[in-house]
PDB file of C-alpha atoms in Angstrom:
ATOM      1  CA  UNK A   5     -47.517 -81.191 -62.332  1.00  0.00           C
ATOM      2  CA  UNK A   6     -48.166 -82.007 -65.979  1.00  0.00           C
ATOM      3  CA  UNK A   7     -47.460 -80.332 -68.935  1.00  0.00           C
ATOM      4  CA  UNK A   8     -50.678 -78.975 -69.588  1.00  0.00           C
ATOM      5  CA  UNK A   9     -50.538 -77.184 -66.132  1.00  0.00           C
ATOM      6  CA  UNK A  10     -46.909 -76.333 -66.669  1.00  0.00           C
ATOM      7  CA  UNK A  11     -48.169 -74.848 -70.185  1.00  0.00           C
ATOM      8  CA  UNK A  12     -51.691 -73.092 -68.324  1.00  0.00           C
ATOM      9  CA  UNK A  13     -49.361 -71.575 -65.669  1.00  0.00           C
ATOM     10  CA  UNK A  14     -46.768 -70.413 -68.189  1.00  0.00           C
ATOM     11  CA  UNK A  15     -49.802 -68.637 -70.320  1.00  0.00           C
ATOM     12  CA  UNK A  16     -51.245 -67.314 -66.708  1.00  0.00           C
ATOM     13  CA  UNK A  17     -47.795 -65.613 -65.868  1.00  0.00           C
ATOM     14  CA  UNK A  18     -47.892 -64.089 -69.525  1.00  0.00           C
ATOM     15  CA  UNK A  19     -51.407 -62.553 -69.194  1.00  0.00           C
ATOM     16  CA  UNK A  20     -50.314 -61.145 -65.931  1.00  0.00           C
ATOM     17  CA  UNK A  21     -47.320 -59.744 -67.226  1.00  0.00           C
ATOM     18  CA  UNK A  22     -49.182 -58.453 -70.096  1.00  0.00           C
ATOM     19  CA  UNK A  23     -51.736 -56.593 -68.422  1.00  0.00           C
ATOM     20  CA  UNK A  24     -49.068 -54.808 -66.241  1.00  0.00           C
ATOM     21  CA  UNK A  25     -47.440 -53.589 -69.308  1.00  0.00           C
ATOM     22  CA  UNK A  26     -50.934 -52.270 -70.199  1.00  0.00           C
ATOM     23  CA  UNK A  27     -51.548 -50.736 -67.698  1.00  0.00           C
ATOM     24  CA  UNK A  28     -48.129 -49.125 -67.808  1.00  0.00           C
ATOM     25  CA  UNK A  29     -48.629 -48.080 -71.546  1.00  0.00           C
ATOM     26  CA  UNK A  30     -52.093 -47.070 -70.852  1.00  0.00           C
ATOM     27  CA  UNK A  31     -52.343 -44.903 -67.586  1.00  0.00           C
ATOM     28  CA  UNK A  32     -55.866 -44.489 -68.012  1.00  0.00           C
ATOM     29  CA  UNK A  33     -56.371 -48.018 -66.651  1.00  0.00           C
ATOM     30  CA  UNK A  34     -55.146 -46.500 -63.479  1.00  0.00           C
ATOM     31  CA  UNK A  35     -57.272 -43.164 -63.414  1.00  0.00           C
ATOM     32  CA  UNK A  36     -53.986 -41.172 -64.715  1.00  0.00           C
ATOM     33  CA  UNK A  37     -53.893 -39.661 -67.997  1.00  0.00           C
ATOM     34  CA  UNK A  38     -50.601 -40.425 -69.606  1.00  0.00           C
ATOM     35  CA  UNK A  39     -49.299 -37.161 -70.142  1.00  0.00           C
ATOM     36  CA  UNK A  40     -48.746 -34.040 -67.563  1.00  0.00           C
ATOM     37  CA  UNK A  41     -51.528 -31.596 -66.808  1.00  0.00           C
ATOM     38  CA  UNK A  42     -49.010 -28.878 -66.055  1.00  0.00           C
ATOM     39  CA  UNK A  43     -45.406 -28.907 -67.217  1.00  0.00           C
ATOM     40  CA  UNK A  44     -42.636 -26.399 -66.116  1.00  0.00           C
ATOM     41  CA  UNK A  45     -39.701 -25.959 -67.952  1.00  0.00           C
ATOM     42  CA  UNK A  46     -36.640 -24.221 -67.201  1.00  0.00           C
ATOM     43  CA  UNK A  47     -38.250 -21.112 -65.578  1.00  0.00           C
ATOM     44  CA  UNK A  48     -36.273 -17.692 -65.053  1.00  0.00           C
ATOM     45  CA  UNK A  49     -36.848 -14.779 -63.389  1.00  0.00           C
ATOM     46  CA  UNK A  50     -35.193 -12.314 -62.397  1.00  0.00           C
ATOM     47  CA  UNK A  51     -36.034  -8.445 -60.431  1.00  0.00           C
ATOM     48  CA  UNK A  52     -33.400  -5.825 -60.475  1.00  0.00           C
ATOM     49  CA  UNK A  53     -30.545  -8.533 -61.093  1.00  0.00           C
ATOM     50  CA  UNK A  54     -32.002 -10.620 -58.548  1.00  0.00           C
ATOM     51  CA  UNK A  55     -32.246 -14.305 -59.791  1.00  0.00           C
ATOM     52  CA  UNK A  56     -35.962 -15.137 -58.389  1.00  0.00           C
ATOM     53  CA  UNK A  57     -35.981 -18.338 -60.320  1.00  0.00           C
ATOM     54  CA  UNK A  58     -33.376 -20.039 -61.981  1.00  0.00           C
ATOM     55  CA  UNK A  59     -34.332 -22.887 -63.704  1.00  0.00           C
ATOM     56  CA  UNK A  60     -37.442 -24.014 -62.663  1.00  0.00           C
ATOM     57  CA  UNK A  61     -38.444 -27.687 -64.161  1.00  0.00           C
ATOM     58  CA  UNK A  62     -41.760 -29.607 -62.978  1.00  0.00           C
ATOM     59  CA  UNK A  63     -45.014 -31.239 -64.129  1.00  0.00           C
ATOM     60  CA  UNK A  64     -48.366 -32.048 -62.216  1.00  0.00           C
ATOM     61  CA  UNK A  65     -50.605 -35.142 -62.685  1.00  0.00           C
ATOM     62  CA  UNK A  66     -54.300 -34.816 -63.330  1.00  0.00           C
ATOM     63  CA  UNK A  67     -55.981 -35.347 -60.426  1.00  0.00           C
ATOM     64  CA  UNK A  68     -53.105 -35.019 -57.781  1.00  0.00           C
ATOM     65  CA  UNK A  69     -53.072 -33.404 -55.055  1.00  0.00           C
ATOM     66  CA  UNK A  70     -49.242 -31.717 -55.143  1.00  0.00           C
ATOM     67  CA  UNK A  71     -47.721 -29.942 -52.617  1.00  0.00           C
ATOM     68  CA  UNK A  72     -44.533 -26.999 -53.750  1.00  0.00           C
ATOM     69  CA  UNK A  73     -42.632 -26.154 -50.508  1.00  0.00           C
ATOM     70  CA  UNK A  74     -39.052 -24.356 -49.991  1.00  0.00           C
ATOM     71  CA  UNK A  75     -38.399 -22.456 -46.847  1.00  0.00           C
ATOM     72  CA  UNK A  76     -38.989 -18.644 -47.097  1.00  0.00           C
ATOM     73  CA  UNK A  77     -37.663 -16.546 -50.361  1.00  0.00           C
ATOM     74  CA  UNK A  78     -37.178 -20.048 -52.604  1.00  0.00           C
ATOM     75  CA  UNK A  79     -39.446 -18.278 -55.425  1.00  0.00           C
ATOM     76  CA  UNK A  80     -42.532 -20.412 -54.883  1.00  0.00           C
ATOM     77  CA  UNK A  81     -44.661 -17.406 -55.148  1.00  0.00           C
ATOM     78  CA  UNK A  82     -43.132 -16.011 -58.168  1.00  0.00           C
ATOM     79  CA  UNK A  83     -43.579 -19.315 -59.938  1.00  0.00           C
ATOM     80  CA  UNK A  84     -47.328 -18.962 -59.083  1.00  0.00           C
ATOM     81  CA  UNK A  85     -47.373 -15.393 -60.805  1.00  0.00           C
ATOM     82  CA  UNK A  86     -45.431 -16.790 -63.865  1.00  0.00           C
ATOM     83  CA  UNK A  87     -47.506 -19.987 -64.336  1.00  0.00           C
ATOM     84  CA  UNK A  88     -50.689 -17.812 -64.353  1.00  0.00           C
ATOM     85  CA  UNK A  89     -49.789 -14.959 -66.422  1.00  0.00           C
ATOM     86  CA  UNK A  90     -49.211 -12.328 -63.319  1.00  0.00           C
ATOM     87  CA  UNK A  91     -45.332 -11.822 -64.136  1.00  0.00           C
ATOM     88  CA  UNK A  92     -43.687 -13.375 -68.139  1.00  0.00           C
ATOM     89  CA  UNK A  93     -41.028 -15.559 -67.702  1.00  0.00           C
ATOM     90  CA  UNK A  94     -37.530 -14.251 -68.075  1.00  0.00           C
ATOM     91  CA  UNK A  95     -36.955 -18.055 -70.149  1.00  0.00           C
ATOM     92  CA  UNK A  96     -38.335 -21.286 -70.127  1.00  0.00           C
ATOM     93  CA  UNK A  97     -41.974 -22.466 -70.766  1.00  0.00           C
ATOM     94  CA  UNK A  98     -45.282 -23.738 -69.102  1.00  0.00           C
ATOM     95  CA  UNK A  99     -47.350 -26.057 -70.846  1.00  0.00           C
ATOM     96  CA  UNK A 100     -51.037 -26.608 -69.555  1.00  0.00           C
ATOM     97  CA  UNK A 101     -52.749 -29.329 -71.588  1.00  0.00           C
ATOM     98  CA  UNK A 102     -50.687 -29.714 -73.471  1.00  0.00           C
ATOM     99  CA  UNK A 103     -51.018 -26.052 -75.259  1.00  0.00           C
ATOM    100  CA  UNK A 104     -47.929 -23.245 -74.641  1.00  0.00           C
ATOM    101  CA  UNK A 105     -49.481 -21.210 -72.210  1.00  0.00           C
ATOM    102  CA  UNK A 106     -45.959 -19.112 -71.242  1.00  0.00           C
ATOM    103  CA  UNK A 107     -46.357 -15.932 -71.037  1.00  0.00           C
ATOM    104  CA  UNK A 108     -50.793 -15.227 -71.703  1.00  0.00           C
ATOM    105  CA  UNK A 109     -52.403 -12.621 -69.362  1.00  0.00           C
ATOM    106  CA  UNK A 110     -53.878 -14.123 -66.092  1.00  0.00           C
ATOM    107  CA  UNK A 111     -57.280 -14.047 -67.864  1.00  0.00           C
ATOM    108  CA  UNK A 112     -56.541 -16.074 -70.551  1.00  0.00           C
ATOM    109  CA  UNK A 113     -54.703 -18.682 -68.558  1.00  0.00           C
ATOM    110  CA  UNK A 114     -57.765 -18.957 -66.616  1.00  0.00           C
ATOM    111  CA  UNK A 115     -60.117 -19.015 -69.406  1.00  0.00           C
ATOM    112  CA  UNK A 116     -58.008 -21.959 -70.309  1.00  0.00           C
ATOM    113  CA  UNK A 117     -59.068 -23.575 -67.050  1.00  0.00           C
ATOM    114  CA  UNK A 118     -56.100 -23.207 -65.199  1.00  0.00           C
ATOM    115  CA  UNK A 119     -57.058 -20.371 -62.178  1.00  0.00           C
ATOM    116  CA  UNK A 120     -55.166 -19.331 -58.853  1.00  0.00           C
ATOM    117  CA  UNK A 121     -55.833 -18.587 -55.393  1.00  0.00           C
ATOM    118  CA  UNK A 122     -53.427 -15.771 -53.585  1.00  0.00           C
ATOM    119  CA  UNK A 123     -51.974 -15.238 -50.110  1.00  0.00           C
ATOM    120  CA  UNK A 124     -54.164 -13.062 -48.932  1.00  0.00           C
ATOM    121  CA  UNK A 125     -58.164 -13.382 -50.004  1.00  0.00           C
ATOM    122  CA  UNK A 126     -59.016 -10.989 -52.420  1.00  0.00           C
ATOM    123  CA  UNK A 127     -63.101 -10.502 -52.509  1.00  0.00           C
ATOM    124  CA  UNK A 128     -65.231  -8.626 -53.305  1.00  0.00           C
ATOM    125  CA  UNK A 129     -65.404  -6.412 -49.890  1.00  0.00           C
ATOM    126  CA  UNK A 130     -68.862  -4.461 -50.539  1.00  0.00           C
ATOM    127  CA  UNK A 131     -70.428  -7.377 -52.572  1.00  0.00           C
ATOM    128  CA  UNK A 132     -72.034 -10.173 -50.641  1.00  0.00           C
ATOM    129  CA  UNK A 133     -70.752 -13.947 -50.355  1.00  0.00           C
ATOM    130  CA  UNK A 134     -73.612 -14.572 -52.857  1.00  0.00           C
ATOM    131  CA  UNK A 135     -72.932 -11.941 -55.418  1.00  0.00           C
ATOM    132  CA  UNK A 136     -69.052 -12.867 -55.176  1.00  0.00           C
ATOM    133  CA  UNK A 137     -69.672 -16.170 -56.653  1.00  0.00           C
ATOM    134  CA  UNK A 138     -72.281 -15.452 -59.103  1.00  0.00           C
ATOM    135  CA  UNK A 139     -69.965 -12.619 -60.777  1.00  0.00           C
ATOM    136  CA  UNK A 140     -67.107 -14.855 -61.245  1.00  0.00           C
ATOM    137  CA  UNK A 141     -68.299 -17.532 -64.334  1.00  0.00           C
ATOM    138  CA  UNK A 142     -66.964 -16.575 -67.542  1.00  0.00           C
ATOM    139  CA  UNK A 143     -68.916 -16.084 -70.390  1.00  0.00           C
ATOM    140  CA  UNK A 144     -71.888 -14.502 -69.050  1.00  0.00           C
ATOM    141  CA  UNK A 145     -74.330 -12.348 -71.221  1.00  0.00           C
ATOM    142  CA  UNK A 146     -74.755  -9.385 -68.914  1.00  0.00           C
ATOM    143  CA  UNK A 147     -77.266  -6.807 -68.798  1.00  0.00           C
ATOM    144  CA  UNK A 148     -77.200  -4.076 -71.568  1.00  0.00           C
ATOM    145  CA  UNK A 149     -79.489  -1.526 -72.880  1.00  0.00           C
ATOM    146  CA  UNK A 150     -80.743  -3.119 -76.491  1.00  0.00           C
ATOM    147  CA  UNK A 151     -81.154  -6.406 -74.276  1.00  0.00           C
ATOM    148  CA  UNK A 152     -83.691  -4.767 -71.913  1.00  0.00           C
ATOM    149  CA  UNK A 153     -85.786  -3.518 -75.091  1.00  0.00           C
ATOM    150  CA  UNK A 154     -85.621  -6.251 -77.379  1.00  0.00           C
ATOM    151  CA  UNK A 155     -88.134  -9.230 -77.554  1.00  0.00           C
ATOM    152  CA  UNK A 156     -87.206 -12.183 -75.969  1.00  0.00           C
ATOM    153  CA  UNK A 157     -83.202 -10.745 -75.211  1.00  0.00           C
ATOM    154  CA  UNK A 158     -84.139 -10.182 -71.692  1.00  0.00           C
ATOM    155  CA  UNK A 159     -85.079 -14.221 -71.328  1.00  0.00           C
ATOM    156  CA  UNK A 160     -81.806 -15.490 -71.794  1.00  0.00           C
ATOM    157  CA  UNK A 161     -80.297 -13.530 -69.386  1.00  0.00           C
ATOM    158  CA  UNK A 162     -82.346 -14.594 -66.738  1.00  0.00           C
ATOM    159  CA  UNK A 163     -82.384 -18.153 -67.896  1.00  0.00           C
ATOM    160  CA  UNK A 164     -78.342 -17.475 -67.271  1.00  0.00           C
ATOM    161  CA  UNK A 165     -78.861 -15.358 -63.916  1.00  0.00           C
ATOM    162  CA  UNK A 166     -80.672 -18.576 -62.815  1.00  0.00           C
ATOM    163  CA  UNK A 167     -78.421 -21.120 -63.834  1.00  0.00           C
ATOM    164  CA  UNK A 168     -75.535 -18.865 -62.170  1.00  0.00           C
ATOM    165  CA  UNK A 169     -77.769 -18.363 -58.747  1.00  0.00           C
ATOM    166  CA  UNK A 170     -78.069 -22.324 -58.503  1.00  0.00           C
ATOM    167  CA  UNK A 171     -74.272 -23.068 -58.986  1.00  0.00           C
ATOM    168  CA  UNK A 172     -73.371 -20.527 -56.726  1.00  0.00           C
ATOM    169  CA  UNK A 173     -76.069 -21.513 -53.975  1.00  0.00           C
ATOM    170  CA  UNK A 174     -74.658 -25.317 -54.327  1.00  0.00           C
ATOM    171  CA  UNK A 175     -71.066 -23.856 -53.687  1.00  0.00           C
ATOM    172  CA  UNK A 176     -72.180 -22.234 -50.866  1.00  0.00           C
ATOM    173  CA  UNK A 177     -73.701 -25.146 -49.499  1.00  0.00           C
ATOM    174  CA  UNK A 178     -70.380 -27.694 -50.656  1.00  0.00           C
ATOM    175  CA  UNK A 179     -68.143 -24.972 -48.479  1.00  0.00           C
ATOM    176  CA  UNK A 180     -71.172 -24.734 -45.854  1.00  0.00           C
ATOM    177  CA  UNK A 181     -71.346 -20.997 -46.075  1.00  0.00           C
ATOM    178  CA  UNK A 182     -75.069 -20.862 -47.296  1.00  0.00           C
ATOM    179  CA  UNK A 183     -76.076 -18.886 -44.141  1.00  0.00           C
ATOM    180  CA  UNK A 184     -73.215 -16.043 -45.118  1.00  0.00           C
ATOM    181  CA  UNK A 185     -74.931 -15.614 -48.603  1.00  0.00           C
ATOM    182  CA  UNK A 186     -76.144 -12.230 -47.633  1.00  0.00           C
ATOM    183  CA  UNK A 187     -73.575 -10.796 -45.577  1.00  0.00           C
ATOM    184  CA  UNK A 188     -70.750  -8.655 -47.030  1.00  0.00           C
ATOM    185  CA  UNK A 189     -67.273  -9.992 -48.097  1.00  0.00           C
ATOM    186  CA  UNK A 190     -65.514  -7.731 -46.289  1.00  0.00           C
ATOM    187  CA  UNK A 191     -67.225  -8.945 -43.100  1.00  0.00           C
ATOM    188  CA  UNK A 192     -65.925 -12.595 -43.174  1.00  0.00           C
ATOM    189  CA  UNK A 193     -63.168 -13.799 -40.696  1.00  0.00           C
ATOM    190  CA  UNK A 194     -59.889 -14.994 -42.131  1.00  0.00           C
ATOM    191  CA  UNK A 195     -61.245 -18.100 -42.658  1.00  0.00           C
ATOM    192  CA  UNK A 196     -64.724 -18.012 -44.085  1.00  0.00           C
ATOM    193  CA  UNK A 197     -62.816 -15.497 -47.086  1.00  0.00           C
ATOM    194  CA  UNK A 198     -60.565 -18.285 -47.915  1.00  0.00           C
ATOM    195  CA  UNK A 199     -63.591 -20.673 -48.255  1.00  0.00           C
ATOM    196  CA  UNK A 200     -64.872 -17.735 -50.278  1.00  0.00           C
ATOM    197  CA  UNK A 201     -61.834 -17.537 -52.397  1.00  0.00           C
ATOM    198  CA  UNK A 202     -61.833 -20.889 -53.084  1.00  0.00           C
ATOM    199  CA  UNK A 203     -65.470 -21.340 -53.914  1.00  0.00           C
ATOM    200  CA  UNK A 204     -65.106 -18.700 -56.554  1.00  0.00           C
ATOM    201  CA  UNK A 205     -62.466 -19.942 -57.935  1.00  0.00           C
ATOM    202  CA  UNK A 206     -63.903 -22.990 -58.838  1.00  0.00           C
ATOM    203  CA  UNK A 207     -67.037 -21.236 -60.267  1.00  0.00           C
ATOM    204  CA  UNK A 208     -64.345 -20.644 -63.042  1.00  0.00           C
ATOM    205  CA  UNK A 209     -64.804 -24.666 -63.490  1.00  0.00           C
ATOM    206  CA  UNK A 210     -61.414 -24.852 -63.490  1.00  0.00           C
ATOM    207  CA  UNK A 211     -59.522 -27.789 -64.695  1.00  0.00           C
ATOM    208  CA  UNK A 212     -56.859 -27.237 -62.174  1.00  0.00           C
ATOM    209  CA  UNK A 213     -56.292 -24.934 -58.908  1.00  0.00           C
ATOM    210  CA  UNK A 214     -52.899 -23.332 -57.728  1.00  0.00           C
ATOM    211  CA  UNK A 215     -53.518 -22.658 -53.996  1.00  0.00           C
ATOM    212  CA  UNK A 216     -51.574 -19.947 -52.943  1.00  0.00           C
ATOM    213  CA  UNK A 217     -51.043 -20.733 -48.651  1.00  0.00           C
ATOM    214  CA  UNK A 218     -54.956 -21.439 -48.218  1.00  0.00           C
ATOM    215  CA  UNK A 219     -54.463 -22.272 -44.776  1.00  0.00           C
ATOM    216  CA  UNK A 220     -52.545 -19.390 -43.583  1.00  0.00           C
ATOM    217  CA  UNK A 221     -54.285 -17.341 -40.856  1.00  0.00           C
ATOM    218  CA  UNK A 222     -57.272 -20.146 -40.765  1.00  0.00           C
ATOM    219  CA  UNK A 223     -58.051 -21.335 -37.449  1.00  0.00           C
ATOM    220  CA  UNK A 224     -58.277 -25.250 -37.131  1.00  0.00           C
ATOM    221  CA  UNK A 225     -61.706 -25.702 -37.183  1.00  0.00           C
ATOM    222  CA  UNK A 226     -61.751 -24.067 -40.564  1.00  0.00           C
ATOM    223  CA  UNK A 227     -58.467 -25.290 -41.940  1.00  0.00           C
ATOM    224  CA  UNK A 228     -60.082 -28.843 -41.435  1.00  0.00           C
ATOM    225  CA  UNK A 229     -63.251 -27.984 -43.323  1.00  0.00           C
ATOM    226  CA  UNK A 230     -61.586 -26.189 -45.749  1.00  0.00           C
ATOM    227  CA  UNK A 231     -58.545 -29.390 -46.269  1.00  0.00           C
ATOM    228  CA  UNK A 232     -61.635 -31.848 -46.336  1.00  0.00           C
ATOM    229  CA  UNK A 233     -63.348 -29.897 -49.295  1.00  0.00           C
ATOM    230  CA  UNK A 234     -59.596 -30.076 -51.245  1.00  0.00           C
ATOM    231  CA  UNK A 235     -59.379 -33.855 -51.019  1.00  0.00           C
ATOM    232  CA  UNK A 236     -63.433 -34.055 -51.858  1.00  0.00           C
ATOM    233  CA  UNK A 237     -62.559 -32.178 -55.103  1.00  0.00           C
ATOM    234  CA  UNK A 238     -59.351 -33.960 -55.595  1.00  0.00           C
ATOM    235  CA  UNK A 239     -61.200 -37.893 -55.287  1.00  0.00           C
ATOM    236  CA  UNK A 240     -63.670 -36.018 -58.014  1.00  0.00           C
ATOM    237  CA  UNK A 241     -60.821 -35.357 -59.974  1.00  0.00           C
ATOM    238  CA  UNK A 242     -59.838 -31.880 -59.768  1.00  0.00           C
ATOM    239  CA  UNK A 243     -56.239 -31.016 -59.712  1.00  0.00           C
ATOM    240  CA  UNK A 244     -54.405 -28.853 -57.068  1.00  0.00           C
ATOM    241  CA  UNK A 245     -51.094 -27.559 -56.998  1.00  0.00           C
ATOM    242  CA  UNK A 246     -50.568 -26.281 -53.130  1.00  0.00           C
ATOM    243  CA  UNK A 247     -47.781 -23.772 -51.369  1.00  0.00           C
ATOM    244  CA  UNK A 248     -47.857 -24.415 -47.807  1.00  0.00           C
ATOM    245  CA  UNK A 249     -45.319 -23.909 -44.715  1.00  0.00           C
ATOM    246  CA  UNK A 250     -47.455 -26.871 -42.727  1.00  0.00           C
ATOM    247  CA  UNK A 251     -45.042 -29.975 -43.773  1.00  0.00           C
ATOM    248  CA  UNK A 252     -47.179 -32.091 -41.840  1.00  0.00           C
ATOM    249  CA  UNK A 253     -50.257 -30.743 -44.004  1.00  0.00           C
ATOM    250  CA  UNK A 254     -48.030 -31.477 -46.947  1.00  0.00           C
ATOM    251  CA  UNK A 255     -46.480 -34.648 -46.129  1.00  0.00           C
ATOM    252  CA  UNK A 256     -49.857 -36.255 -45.156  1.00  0.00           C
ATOM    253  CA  UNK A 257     -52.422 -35.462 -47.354  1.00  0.00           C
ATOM    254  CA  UNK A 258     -50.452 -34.756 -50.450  1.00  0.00           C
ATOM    255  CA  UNK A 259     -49.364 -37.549 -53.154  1.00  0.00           C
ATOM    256  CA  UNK A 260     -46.427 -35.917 -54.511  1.00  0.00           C
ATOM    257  CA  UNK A 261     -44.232 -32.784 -53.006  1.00  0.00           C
ATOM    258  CA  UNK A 262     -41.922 -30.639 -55.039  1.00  0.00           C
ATOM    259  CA  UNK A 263     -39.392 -28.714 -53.299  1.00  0.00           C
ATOM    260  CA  UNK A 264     -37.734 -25.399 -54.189  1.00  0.00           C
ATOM    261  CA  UNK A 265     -34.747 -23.682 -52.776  1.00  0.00           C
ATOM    262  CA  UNK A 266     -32.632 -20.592 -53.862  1.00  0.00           C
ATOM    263  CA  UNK A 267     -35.527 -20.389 -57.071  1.00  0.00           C
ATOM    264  CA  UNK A 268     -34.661 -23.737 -58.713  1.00  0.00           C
ATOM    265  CA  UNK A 269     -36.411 -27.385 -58.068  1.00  0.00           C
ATOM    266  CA  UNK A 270     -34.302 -29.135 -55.751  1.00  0.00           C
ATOM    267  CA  UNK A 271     -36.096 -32.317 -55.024  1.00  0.00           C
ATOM    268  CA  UNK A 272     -39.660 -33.668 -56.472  1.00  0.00           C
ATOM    269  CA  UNK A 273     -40.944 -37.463 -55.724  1.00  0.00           C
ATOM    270  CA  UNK A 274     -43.353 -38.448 -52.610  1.00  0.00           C
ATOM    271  CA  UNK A 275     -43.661 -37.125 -49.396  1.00  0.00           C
ATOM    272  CA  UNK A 276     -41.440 -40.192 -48.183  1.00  0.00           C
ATOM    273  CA  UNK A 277     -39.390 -39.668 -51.159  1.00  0.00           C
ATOM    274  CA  UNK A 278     -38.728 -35.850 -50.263  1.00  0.00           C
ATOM    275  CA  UNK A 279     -38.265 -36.840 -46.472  1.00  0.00           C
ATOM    276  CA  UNK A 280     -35.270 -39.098 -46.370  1.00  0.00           C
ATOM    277  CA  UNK A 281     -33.424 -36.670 -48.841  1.00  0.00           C
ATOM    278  CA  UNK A 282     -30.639 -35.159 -46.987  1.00  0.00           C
ATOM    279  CA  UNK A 283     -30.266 -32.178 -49.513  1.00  0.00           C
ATOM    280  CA  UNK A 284     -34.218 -31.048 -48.487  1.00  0.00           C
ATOM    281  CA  UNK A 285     -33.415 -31.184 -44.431  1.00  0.00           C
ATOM    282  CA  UNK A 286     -30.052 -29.197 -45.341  1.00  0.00           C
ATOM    283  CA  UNK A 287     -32.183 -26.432 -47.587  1.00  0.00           C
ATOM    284  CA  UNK A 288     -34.980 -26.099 -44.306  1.00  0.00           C
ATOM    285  CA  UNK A 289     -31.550 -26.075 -41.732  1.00  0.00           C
ATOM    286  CA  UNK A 290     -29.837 -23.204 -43.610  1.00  0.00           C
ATOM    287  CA  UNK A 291     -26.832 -25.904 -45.073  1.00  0.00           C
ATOM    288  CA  UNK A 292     -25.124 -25.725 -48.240  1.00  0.00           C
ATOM    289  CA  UNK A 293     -27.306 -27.837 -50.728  1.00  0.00           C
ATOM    290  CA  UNK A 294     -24.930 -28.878 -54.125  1.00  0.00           C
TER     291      UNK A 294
END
């Protein structure tokens, strides 16, 4: 080889190795943003002396799909109520975006665009599918009574009630529930009111879902449909932080797992990460983790 190719390879290698170390400085190169979405720090909790978190420390990527498992009574449901506002922390903090969200009302942490799903579907019973969705967007003008007398007031509501009708009909058609848009909440199988719940949720246009067990009591037909919308939304970009008891749900669709035990983070990395650590099979097992 000559010098000039020994000099052209030499400057190859160093491009290479530069533009790895820009795209390590610069996650957006990879579709990641370079901070965490959501960051947990140091979470407490506790109900009548009753440690039901101790210590809770995690973050979540933008645009993951993150699973949080921990056999039964690890606190995964009470972190869900303290990141969105339904119980304050004891101690410790939870950024979203970067803004000190600890502690705000579940309202306001959803106004922020970070919104929850819960156990056990909670619609609108006497309300149709339709009128489910279209009640949930924030920031809607509503009908009052110097609206329905003053010129040209009425208009932009129903320039609103429109827009509103046509999000909610396309959500209904994403989760394939268009032919329920009439029928009453409370008349939906397990299944089709976790589609529901979900659907709604994301008329919020949140920037980032905590699913609450969205697969319990689904049959698999529906749990399919229902997974396959998640990862849609995820490869658009939406963020989801998911409890589930299915590991093999967890450990095949999700990028990244976070496990809890006794109410503090015992283990977080990949699913094959979390699987060969001995400390996570001792925690499902009933054994002494350190």
């Amino acid at each position: 080889m000559t010098a000039s190719s020994d000099v052209d390879a030499t400057d190859e290698t160093e491009l290479d190795d530069a533009d790895a170390d820009e795209r390590a400085a610069d996650p957006d190169a990879t579709g990641r943003p370079a901070e965490p979405l959501l960051e947990v720090d140091s979470l407490t909790k506790s109900f009548g002396g009753i440690d039901a978190l101790n210590g809770v420390t995690f973050d979540v990527t933008a645009g993951m799909l993150t699973g949080l498992i921990g056999p039964n009574g690890a606190g995964k449901s009470t972190t869900f109520n303290v990141i969105s506002g339904v119980f304050p922390p004891d101690s410790g903090t939870v950024r979203f975006g970067g803004e000190d969200v600890t502690g705000l009302a579940p309202n306001e942490t959803a106004s922020r665009g970070l919104v929850r799903t819960f156990q056990m579907a909670r619609e609108f019973r006497n309300m149709t599918v339709l009128e489910n969705l279209m009640v949930a967007p924030k920031a809607q003008v509503g009908e009052t009574a110097w609206r329905s007398v003053l010129p040209g007031a009425r208009g932009a509501v129903s320039d609103q009630e429109e827009e509103v009708f046509e999000r909610a009909w396309s959500m209904l058609e994403f989760f394939d529930i268009d032919h329920l848009a009439l029928e009453n909440a409370g008349n939906l199988s397990g299944g089709q009111r976790k589609l529901l719940e979900l659907a709604r949720a994301l008329m919020l246009d949140p920037e980032m879902l905590l699913l609450d067990e969205p697969f319990a009591g689904v049959n698999p037909s529906l749990e399919s449909k229902l997974l396959e919308r998640i990862e849609t939304l995820r490869d658009r970009g939406q963020t989801f932080l998911l409890v589930e008891h299915d590991m093999d749900l967890i450990m095949e669709h999700c990028e990244r797992v976070i496990v809890m035990h006794q109410g503090r983070t015992l283990v977080t990395g990949t699913p094959e990460e979390v699987q060969s650590q001995e400390e996570v099979v001792e925690a499902y097992l009933g054994g002494n983790v350190a």
